[in-house]
Structures are given as C-alpha cells and as structure tokens.
mmCIF file of C-alpha atoms in Angstrom:
data_model
loop_
_atom_site.group_PDB
_atom_site.id
_atom_site.type_symbol
_atom_site.label_atom_id
_atom_site.label_comp_id
_atom_site.label_asym_id
_atom_site.label_seq_id
_atom_site.Cartn_x
_atom_site.Cartn_y
_atom_site.Cartn_z
ATOM 1 C CA MET A 1 64.188 99.212 55.198
ATOM 2 C CA PHE A 2 64.498 98.764 51.401
ATOM 3 C CA LYS A 3 61.719 100.451 49.436
ATOM 4 C CA GLN A 4 60.876 99.060 45.949
ATOM 5 C CA ASN A 5 59.801 101.365 43.210
ATOM 6 C CA PRO A 6 56.561 100.602 41.280
ATOM 7 C CA PHE A 7 58.483 99.340 38.248
ATOM 8 C CA HIS A 8 60.156 96.559 40.266
ATOM 9 C CA ARG A 9 56.873 95.605 41.947
ATOM 10 C CA ASN A 10 55.188 95.279 38.545
ATOM 11 C CA LEU A 11 58.104 93.251 37.240
ATOM 12 C CA ILE A 12 57.895 90.854 40.194
ATOM 13 C CA LYS A 13 54.110 90.634 39.852
ATOM 14 C CA ARG A 14 54.385 89.819 36.143
ATOM 15 C CA GLY A 15 57.048 87.198 36.851
ATOM 16 C CA LEU A 16 54.838 85.509 39.433
ATOM 17 C CA ILE A 17 51.844 85.529 37.067
ATOM 18 C CA LEU A 18 53.961 84.104 34.235
ATOM 19 C CA GLY A 19 55.306 81.386 36.534
ATOM 20 C CA PHE A 20 51.788 80.502 37.662
ATOM 21 C CA LEU A 21 50.539 80.308 34.055
ATOM 22 C CA ALA A 22 53.461 78.065 33.094
ATOM 23 C CA PHE A 23 52.615 75.788 36.026
ATOM 24 C CA VAL A 24 48.935 75.611 34.971
ATOM 25 C CA VAL A 25 49.835 74.791 31.351
ATOM 26 C CA LEU A 26 52.193 72.057 32.505
ATOM 27 C CA ALA A 27 49.649 70.622 34.927
ATOM 28 C CA VAL A 28 46.903 70.548 32.290
ATOM 29 C CA SER A 29 49.040 69.107 29.499
ATOM 30 C CA THR A 30 50.729 66.371 31.519
ATOM 31 C CA PRO A 31 47.747 63.966 31.575
ATOM 32 C CA TRP A 32 47.403 64.271 27.780
ATOM 33 C CA ALA A 33 51.115 63.674 27.214
ATOM 34 C CA THR A 34 51.278 60.687 29.547
ATOM 35 C CA SER A 35 48.134 59.111 28.069
ATOM 36 C CA GLN A 36 49.931 58.832 24.731
ATOM 37 C CA GLN A 37 52.917 56.967 26.094
ATOM 38 C CA GLU A 38 54.280 54.136 24.054
ATOM 39 C CA GLY A 39 52.492 50.891 24.776
ATOM 40 C CA GLU A 40 49.193 52.288 26.024
ATOM 41 C CA ILE A 41 46.345 50.911 23.944
ATOM 42 C CA PRO A 42 43.303 53.139 23.466
ATOM 43 C CA ALA A 43 39.774 51.855 24.111
ATOM 44 C CA PHE A 44 38.266 49.282 21.734
ATOM 45 C CA HIS A 45 35.794 46.410 21.825
ATOM 46 C CA ALA A 46 37.336 42.928 21.699
ATOM 47 C CA GLY A 47 34.459 41.537 19.649
ATOM 48 C CA PRO A 48 31.530 42.605 17.508
ATOM 49 C CA PRO A 49 28.450 44.209 19.059
ATOM 50 C CA SER A 50 26.308 41.711 20.930
ATOM 51 C CA LYS A 51 23.312 40.253 19.162
ATOM 52 C CA GLY A 52 20.511 42.781 19.113
ATOM 53 C CA GLU A 53 22.813 45.707 19.972
ATOM 54 C CA THR A 54 22.378 48.617 17.602
ATOM 55 C CA LEU A 55 25.388 50.808 17.042
ATOM 56 C CA PRO A 56 24.938 54.558 16.736
ATOM 57 C CA PRO A 57 24.910 55.469 13.044
ATOM 58 C CA ILE A 58 27.936 56.705 11.169
ATOM 59 C CA LEU A 59 27.283 60.234 9.904
ATOM 60 C CA GLY A 60 26.311 60.351 6.263
ATOM 61 C CA LYS A 61 28.619 62.288 3.961
ATOM 62 C CA GLU A 62 25.751 64.698 3.297
ATOM 63 C CA GLN A 63 25.916 65.658 6.985
ATOM 64 C CA LEU A 64 29.473 66.918 6.568
ATOM 65 C CA TRP A 65 30.031 70.474 5.384
ATOM 66 C CA GLY A 66 32.464 73.350 5.708
ATOM 67 C CA GLU A 67 35.776 72.365 7.264
ATOM 68 C CA ASN A 68 34.544 68.778 7.650
ATOM 69 C CA ALA A 69 34.171 68.375 3.885
ATOM 70 C CA GLN A 70 37.079 70.377 2.465
ATOM 71 C CA TYR A 71 38.786 67.367 0.923
ATOM 72 C CA PRO A 72 37.355 64.317 -0.864
ATOM 73 C CA TYR A 73 39.126 61.942 1.538
ATOM 74 C CA GLN A 74 37.083 63.350 4.437
ATOM 75 C CA THR A 75 33.646 62.539 3.038
ATOM 76 C CA HIS A 76 34.786 59.305 1.393
ATOM 77 C CA ALA A 77 36.075 58.009 4.723
ATOM 78 C CA TYR A 78 32.535 58.334 6.118
ATOM 79 C CA GLU A 79 31.125 56.414 3.122
ATOM 80 C CA LEU A 80 33.585 53.580 3.735
ATOM 81 C CA ALA A 81 33.114 53.676 7.520
ATOM 82 C CA ALA A 82 29.380 53.153 7.024
ATOM 83 C CA LYS A 83 30.188 49.928 5.146
ATOM 84 C CA ILE A 84 32.211 48.429 8.045
ATOM 85 C CA PRO A 85 30.731 49.706 11.323
ATOM 86 C CA GLY A 86 31.317 46.378 13.099
ATOM 87 C CA VAL A 87 34.991 46.407 12.132
ATOM 88 C CA LEU A 88 35.515 50.001 13.310
ATOM 89 C CA TYR A 89 33.724 49.130 16.564
ATOM 90 C CA GLN A 90 36.558 46.695 17.313
ATOM 91 C CA GLN A 91 39.449 49.093 16.588
ATOM 92 C CA PRO A 92 41.348 51.390 18.956
ATOM 93 C CA CYS A 93 41.901 54.978 17.891
ATOM 94 C CA TYR A 94 45.436 56.217 18.336
ATOM 95 C CA CYS A 95 44.494 59.884 18.535
ATOM 96 C CA TYR A 96 43.517 58.879 22.094
ATOM 97 C CA CYS A 97 40.065 60.415 21.825
ATOM 98 C CA ASP A 98 38.959 57.823 24.386
ATOM 99 C CA ARG A 99 40.835 59.889 26.997
ATOM 100 C CA GLY A 100 39.719 63.365 26.019
ATOM 101 C CA MET A 101 36.359 62.769 24.361
ATOM 102 C CA GLY A 102 35.123 59.542 25.919
ATOM 103 C CA HIS A 103 35.143 57.592 22.654
ATOM 104 C CA GLN A 104 34.848 53.827 22.997
ATOM 105 C CA SER A 105 36.469 52.808 19.690
ATOM 106 C CA LEU A 106 37.268 54.064 16.189
ATOM 107 C CA HIS A 107 33.542 53.774 15.423
ATOM 108 C CA SER A 108 32.837 56.610 17.878
ATOM 109 C CA CYS A 109 34.983 58.983 15.812
ATOM 110 C CA PHE A 110 32.651 58.653 12.831
ATOM 111 C CA GLU A 111 29.404 59.028 14.779
ATOM 112 C CA GLY A 112 30.181 62.769 14.735
ATOM 113 C CA THR A 113 32.477 65.098 12.852
ATOM 114 C CA HIS A 114 35.646 64.294 14.840
ATOM 115 C CA GLY A 115 36.729 61.703 12.269
ATOM 116 C CA ALA A 116 36.672 64.259 9.457
ATOM 117 C CA GLN A 117 39.113 66.547 11.269
ATOM 118 C CA CYS A 118 41.548 63.961 12.594
ATOM 119 C CA SER A 119 44.191 62.478 10.309
ATOM 120 C CA VAL A 120 44.739 59.563 12.706
ATOM 121 C CA CYS A 121 41.065 58.576 12.591
ATOM 122 C CA LEU A 122 40.926 59.001 8.822
ATOM 123 C CA LYS A 123 44.047 56.907 8.219
ATOM 124 C CA GLU A 124 42.878 54.166 10.570
ATOM 125 C CA ALA A 125 39.465 54.020 8.883
ATOM 126 C CA TYR A 126 41.003 53.758 5.399
ATOM 127 C CA TYR A 127 43.425 51.132 6.644
ATOM 128 C CA ALA A 128 40.657 49.107 8.299
ATOM 129 C CA TYR A 129 38.489 49.257 5.183
ATOM 130 C CA SER A 130 41.340 48.234 2.856
ATOM 131 C CA MET A 131 42.355 45.301 5.041
ATOM 132 C CA HIS A 132 38.725 44.201 5.469
ATOM 133 C CA LYS A 133 38.404 44.157 1.668
ATOM 134 C CA LYS A 134 41.494 41.930 1.557
ATOM 135 C CA GLY A 135 39.781 39.443 3.878
ATOM 136 C CA LYS A 136 41.420 40.262 7.202
ATOM 137 C CA THR A 137 39.350 39.853 10.351
ATOM 138 C CA ALA A 138 38.676 42.716 12.739
ATOM 139 C CA ALA A 139 41.124 41.134 15.212
ATOM 140 C CA GLN A 140 43.867 40.923 12.560
ATOM 141 C CA ILE A 141 43.224 44.518 11.533
ATOM 142 C CA ARG A 142 43.407 45.570 15.191
ATOM 143 C CA GLN A 143 46.810 43.898 15.585
ATOM 144 C CA ASP A 144 48.078 45.761 12.513
ATOM 145 C CA ILE A 145 46.681 49.064 13.787
ATOM 146 C CA MET A 146 48.399 48.474 17.131
ATOM 147 C CA LYS A 147 51.658 47.983 15.226
ATOM 148 C CA GLY A 148 51.145 51.353 13.495
ATOM 149 C CA GLU A 149 50.457 50.054 9.992
ATOM 150 C CA TRP A 150 47.767 52.730 9.538
ATOM 151 C CA LYS A 151 50.497 55.396 9.486
ATOM 152 C CA LYS A 152 51.409 54.342 5.934
ATOM 153 C CA VAL A 153 48.055 55.511 4.540
ATOM 154 C CA ASP A 154 48.339 58.518 2.237
ATOM 155 C CA LEU A 155 45.181 60.592 2.619
ATOM 156 C CA GLN A 156 45.731 62.366 -0.704
ATOM 157 C CA THR A 157 45.309 59.085 -2.584
ATOM 158 C CA ALA A 158 42.909 57.451 -0.114
ATOM 159 C CA ALA A 159 39.802 58.981 -1.691
ATOM 160 C CA SER A 160 40.242 56.570 -4.623
ATOM 161 C CA ILE A 161 39.885 53.484 -2.382
ATOM 162 C CA ASN A 162 36.636 51.625 -3.031
#
C-alpha cells in the first residue's frame, strides 16, 4: 500500500480547504451578482406616500460626521434630499440596496448614513433634485434614472447645486 508523507497530506488538506473556500465565496457572491443583472429594476414606490403617511426623516447634515462627511457633496446631498423626500420615495436605487439592506426606495438610503458612502445613491439624489428643479415629475425622473441618466452626475461639482 502507498504511504503518503506528512508534506503531501498537508498539501492535499490545504488544497481541499482552498477549494471549499472558493466554493463558499462563489455561492455567497452569486445572488449579489445576479441581482444586478441588466433589466432588473430595484424597489421603488409608484406614487407619493398615501395621505397621512409620514415618511421617516432624512438625516440632517449635522448628523453626518467622520467618513460620512469627508466631502462637501456628501452633506449637501442630505440637505437637498430633505427638500424632496416625496420624489426620492418614488425612485429606485441602482446600488441594489433593496436586495442587501432591505431599502424600499432611494429615500431609504438617506434615512441613515448609507447615502453618504454610496456614489450611486449620491448621484441619483443630485440627479433627482436637479430634474425636480427643472419641473420634471417624480415619474419622469424615475424613467430617466432607469435609463441611467444619473451616471452623468459629477460629484465633485455637485456640491454647488442649489
């Protein structure tokens, strides 16, 4: 019978562990990757909140600090978001936080600090605010967001939007 030396046993053991870890990483990452497939629309509300419904508040810029307030565009996005909560409530968020974090719309991103750390959320909020100022409806803004128009927002210059 063939007898393996300890070096070969350890090598085989390490190979099996590495293979198992690769399988686990693949299994865990697959749902995230498939949730972002082209054509899948993240969660949003088709209309404004119902009469009498109170939305959770948008964090105030004074509630952001440290890494959530490193750049002016982070805190300014929260100021603008607070001006259009009903519009954000009706927008999907293409960082797909509805899958991983349970968010219901772009509004959810700004109820906590997630929006300050996510360039997708920030760009969508600036886009929504700018288009709202130009007179577009929430539904029109949503159609543009679904087409990817928010990707054109430059966060470095966005802090000057009022």
